[in-house]
Tab-separated table of C-alpha atoms in Angstrom:
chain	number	residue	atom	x	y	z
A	1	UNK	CA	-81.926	-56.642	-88.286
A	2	UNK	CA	-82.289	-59.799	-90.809
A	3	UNK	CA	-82.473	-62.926	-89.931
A	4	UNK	CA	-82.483	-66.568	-91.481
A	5	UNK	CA	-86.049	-67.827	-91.136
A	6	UNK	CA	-87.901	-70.994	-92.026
A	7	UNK	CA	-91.764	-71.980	-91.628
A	8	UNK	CA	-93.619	-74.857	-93.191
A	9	UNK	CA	-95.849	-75.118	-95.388
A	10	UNK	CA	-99.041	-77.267	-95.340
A	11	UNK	CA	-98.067	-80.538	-96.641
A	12	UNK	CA	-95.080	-79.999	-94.697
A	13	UNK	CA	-92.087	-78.757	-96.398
A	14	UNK	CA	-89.853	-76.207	-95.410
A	15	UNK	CA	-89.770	-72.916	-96.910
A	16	UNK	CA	-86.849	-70.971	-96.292
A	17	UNK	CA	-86.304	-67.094	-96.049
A	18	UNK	CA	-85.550	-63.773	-94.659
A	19	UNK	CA	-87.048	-62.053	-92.023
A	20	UNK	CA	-86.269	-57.916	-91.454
A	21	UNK	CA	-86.786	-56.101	-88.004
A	22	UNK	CA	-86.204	-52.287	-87.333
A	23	UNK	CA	-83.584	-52.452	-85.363
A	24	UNK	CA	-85.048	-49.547	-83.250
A	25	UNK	CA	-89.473	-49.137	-82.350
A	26	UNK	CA	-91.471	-48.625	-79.965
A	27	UNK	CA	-94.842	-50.498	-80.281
A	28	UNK	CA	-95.567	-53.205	-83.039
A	29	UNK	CA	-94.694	-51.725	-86.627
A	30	UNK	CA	-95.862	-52.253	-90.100
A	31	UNK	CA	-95.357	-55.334	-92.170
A	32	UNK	CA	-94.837	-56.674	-95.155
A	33	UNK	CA	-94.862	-59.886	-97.154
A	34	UNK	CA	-92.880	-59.838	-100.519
A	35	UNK	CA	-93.565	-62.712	-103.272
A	36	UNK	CA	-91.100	-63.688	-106.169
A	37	UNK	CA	-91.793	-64.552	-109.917
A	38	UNK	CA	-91.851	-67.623	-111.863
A	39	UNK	CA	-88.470	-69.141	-111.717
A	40	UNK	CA	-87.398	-66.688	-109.189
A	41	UNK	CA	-86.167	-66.398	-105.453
A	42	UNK	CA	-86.345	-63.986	-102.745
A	43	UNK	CA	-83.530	-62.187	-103.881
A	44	UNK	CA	-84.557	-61.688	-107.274
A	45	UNK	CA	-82.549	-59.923	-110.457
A	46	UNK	CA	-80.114	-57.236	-109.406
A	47	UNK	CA	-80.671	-58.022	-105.631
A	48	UNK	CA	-84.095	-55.596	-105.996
A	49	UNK	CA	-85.793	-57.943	-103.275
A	50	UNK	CA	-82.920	-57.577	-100.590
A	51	UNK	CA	-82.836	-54.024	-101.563
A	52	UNK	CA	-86.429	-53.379	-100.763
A	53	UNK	CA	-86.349	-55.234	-97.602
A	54	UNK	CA	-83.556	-53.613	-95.934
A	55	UNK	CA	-85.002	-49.428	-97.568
A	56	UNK	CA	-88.173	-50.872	-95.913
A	57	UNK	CA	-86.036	-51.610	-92.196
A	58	UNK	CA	-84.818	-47.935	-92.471
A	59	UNK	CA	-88.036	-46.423	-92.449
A	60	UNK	CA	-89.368	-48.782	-89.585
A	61	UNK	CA	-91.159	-51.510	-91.489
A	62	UNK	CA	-90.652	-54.976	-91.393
A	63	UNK	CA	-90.884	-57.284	-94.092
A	64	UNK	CA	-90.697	-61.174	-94.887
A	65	UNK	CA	-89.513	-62.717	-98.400
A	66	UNK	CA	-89.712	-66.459	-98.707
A	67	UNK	CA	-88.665	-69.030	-101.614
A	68	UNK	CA	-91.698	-70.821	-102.401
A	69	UNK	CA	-91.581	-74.719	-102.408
A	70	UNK	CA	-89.715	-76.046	-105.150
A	71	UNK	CA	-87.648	-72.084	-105.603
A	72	UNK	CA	-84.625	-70.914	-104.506
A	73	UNK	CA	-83.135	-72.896	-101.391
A	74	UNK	CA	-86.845	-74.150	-99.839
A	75	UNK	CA	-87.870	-77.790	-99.978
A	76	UNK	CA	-89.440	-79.319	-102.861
A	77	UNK	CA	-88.958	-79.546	-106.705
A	78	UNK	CA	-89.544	-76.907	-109.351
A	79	UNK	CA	-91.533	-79.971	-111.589
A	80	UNK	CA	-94.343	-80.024	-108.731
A	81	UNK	CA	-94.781	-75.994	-108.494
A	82	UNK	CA	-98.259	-75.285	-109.778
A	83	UNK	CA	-100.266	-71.840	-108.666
A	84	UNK	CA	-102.094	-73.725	-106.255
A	85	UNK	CA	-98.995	-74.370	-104.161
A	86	UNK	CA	-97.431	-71.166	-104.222
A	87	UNK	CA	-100.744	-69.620	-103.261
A	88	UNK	CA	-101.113	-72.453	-100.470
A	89	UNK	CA	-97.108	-70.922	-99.454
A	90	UNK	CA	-98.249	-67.510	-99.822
A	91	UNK	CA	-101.221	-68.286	-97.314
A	92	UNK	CA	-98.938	-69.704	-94.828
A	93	UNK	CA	-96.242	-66.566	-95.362
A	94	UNK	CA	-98.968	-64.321	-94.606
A	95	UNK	CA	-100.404	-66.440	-91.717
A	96	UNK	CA	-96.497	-66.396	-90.085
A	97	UNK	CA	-95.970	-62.560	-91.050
A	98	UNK	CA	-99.633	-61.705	-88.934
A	99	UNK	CA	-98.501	-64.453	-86.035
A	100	UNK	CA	-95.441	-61.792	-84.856
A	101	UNK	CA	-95.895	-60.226	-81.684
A	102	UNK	CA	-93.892	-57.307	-82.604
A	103	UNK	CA	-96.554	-56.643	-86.225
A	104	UNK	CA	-99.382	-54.369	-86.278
A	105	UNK	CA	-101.888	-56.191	-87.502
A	106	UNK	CA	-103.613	-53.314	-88.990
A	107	UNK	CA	-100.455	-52.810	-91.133
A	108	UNK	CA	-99.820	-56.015	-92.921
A	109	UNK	CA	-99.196	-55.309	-96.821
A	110	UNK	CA	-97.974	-57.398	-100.011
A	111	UNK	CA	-95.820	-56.747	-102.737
A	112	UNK	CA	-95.432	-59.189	-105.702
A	113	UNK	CA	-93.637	-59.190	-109.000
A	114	UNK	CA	-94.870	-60.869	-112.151
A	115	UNK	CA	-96.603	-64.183	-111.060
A	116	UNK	CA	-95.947	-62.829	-107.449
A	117	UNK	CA	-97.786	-60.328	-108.641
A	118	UNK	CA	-100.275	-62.452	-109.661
A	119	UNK	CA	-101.137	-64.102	-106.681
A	120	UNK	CA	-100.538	-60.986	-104.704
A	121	UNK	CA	-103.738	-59.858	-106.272
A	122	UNK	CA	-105.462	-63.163	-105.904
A	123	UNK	CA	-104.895	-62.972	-101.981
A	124	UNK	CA	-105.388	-59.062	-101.664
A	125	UNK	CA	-109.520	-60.329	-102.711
A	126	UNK	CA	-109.201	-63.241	-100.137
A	127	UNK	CA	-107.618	-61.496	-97.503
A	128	UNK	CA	-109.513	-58.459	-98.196
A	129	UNK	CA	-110.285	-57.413	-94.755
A	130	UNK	CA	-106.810	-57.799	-93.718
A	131	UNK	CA	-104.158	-56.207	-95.983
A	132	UNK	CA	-103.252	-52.637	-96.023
A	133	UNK	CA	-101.831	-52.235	-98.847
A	134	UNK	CA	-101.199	-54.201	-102.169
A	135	UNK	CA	-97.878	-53.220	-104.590
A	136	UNK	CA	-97.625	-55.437	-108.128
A	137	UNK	CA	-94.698	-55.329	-109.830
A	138	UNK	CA	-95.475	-56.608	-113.637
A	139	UNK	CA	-97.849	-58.252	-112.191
A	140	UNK	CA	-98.353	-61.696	-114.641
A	141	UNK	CA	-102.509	-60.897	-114.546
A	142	UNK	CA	-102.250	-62.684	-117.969
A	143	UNK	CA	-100.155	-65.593	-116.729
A	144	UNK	CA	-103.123	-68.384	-118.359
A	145	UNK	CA	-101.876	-66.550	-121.511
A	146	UNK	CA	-98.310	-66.824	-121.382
A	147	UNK	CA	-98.643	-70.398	-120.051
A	148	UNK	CA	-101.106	-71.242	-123.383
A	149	UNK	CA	-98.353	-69.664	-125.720
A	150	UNK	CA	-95.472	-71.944	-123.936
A	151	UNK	CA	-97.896	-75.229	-124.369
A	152	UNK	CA	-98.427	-74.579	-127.881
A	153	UNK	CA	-95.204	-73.867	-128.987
A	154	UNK	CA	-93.760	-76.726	-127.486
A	155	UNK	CA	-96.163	-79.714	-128.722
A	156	UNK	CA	-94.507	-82.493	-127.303
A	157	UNK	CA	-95.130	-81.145	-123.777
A	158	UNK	CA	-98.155	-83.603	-124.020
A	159	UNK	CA	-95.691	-86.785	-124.975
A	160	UNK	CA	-93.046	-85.406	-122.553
A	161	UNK	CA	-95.803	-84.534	-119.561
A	162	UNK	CA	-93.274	-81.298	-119.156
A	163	UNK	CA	-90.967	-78.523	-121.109
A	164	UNK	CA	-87.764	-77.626	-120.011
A	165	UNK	CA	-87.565	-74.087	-119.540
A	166	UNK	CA	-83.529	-73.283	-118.725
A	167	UNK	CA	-82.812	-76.353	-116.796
A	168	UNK	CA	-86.031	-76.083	-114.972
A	169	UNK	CA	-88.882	-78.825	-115.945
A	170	UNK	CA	-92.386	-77.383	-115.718
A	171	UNK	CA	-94.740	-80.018	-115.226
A	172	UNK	CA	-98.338	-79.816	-117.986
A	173	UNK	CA	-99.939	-79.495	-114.316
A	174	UNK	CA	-98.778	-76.209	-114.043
A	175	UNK	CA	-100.837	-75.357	-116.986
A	176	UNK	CA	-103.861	-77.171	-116.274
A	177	UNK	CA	-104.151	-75.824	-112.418
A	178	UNK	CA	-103.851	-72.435	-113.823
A	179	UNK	CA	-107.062	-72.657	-115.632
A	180	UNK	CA	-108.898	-72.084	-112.214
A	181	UNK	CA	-107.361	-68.820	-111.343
A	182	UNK	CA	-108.518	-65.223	-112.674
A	183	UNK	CA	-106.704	-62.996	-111.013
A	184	UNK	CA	-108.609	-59.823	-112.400
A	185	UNK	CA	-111.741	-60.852	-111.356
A	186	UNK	CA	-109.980	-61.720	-108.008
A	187	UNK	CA	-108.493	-58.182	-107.105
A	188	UNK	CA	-112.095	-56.862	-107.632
A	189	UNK	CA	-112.743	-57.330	-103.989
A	190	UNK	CA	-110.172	-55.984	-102.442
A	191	UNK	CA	-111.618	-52.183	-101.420
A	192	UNK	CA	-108.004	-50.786	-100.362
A	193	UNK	CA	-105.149	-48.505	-102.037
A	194	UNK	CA	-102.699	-50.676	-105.014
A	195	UNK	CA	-99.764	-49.369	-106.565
A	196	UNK	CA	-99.072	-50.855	-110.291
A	197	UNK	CA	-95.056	-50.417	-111.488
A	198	UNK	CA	-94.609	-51.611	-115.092
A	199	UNK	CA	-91.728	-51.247	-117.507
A	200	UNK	CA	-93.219	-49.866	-121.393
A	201	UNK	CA	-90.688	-51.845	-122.399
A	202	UNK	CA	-91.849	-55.288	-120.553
A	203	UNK	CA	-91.300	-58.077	-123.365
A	204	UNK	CA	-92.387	-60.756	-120.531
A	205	UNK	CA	-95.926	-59.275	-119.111
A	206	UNK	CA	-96.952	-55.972	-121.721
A	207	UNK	CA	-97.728	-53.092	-119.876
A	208	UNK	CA	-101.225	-53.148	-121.049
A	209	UNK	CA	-101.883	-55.796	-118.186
A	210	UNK	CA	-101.065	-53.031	-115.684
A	211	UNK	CA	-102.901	-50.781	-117.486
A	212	UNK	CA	-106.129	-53.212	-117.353
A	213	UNK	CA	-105.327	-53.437	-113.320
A	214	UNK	CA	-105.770	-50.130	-113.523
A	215	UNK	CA	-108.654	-50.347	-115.553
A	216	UNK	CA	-110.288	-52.602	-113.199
A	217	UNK	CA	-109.023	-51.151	-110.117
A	218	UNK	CA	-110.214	-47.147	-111.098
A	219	UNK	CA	-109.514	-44.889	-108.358
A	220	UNK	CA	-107.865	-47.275	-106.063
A	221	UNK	CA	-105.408	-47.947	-108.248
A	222	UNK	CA	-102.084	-45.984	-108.746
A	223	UNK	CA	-100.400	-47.164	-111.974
A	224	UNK	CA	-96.559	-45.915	-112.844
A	225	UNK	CA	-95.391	-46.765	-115.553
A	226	UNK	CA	-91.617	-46.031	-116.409
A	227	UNK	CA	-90.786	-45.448	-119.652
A	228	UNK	CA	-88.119	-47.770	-121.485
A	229	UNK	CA	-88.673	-50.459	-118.154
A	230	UNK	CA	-87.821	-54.391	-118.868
A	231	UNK	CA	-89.836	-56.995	-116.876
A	232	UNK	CA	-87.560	-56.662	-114.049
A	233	UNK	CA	-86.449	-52.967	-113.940
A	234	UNK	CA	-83.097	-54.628	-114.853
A	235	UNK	CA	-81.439	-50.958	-114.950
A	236	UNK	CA	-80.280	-48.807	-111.748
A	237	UNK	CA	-82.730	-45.581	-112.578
A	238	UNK	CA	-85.423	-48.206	-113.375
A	239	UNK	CA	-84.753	-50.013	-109.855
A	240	UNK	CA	-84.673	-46.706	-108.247
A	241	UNK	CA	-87.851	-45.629	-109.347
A	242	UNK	CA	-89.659	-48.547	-108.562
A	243	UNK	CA	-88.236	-49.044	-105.231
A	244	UNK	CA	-88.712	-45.245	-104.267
A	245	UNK	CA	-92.451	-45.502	-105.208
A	246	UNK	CA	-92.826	-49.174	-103.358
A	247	UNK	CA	-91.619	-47.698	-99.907
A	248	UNK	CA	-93.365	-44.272	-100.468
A	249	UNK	CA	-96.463	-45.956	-100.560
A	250	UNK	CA	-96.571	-48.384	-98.085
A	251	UNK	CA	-94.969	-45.551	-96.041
A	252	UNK	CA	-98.181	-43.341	-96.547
C-alpha cells in the first residue's frame, strides 16, 4: 500500500510525501525513513527512491520518503534550505515514522543519498539509541568541501547574497550554516551496523569519502563499492546492485 502523506515541520510548513504499508502483517513491522540529496526529491534519478520503497513493501517493511521544505512539492523555497532545516525535517520525519502504531519501534532504520546521506549520519549519532540500521548512499561526508569549491568559484556570491545553481538560488546561508556540521565526527557515536554504496566513478562525492566512513566506522561498517558507479547509480546494473544490497541489509 502507498499513500499520499503530509506532516509539518517545526516552524510550520508542510512537507509532503509517501508513506508504504505491507499490504499483508501480523504485528507492527520494520521501518524505514529515506532522505534525498541536494536539489533532489523523494523520487530521485531513475525513480531509485520509489523503487526502494515499494522492494522494501514486498519483503514486509515499511518505509517513509519526504521532500524536505523548500524540495520537490513541500512548502517553502529552495533559497531558505540550509542543513539546519533539513535536519530540523529529518527530525520531524523520524519523529512521525516512530509515532505509527503499526512500526516496531525496535526496527526504525535510515537510508540517505549524498547530502541525505549526510545528515543520515548526523542523526544515526543523535538518535543513536534508536535506529537499527543506517544505509548512505554517496553519502556528501565532505559536503563543507564541495560547498567551499562552489563559493569560490563563483565570487560574486558575496555581492549577489546567492548562486544560481540550474534555476535553483542557493542562498550564502547555506554555506555559512554548514560550517557547524561534521558529519564524521557525528557518525562516531552511533554503535550499530552501516552499509556504505559508492560509485568509483562518483564525479560529485569521490569514493574516498565512503572509504573514510569506512575508515571511521571499522567493523561496523560495510562499504560496497561498484565499480564504474556515477553519483547516482544512474545505470540499471548499478541501480540493481545498490538496491539489492539496501534491502538485504535492512532485511538481516
Amino acid at each position: 500500500m502507498q499513500k499520499h502523506v503530509e506532516i509539518k515541520n517545526k516552524i510550520g510548513q508542510v512537507l509532503r510525501g509517501y508513506l508504504h504499508v505491507p499490504n499483508e502483517f501480523e504485528g507492527r513491522v520494520p521501518a524505514v525513513a529515506i532522505f534525498h540529496g541536494f536539489t533532489g526529491n523523494k523520487m530521485e534519478p531513475h525513480f531509485i527512491f520509489v523503487k526502494l520503497s515499494r522492494l522494501l513493501e514486498n519483503y514486509g517493511i515499511a518505509s517513509v520518503r519526504f521532500d524536505f521544505a523548500g524540495s520537490g512539492e513541500s512548502d517553502g523555497e529552495f533559497y531558505d534550505m540550509t542543513v539546519t532545516r533539513e535536519i530540523d525535517d529529518a527530525r520531524c520525519i523520524l519523529d512521525y515514522l516512530f509515532s505509527l502504531d503499526f512500526v516496531d519501534k525496535q526496527k526504525v532504520s535510515i537510508v540517505g543519498l549524498s547530502l541525505g546521506g549526510a545528515i543520515a549520519s548526523y542523526l544515526a549519532g543523535e538518535y543513536r539509541e534508536k535506529l537499527h540500521k543506517v544505509v548512505l548512499w554517496a553519502p556528501a561526508g565532505n559536503m563543507k568541501e564541495i560547498a567551499r569549491n562552489v563559493v569560490e568559484s563563483n565570487p560574486l556570491i558575496k555581492e549577489k547574497g546567492y548562486i544560481d545553481l540550474g534555476g535553483l538560488l542557493l542562498s550564502q546561508d547555506f554555506y555559512y550554516d554548514l560550517q557547524k556540521y561534521d558529519f564524521f565526527e557525528a557518525i562516531k557515536k552511533y554503535p550499530n551496523k552501516v552499509l556504505i554504496l559508492h560509485g568509483t566513478n562518483d564525479t560529485a562525492v569521490p569514493v574516498e569519502v565512503g572509504r573514510k566512513y569506512k575508515e571511521i566506522l571499522g567493523d561496523r561498517a560495510l562499504l560496497v563499492e561498484i565499480e564504474g558507479a556515477d553519483h547516482t547509480f544512474n545505470k540499471y546494473e548499478w541501480e540493481r546492485i545498490v538496491l539489492d544490497k539496501t534491502v538485504e541489509f535492512l532485511r538481516e
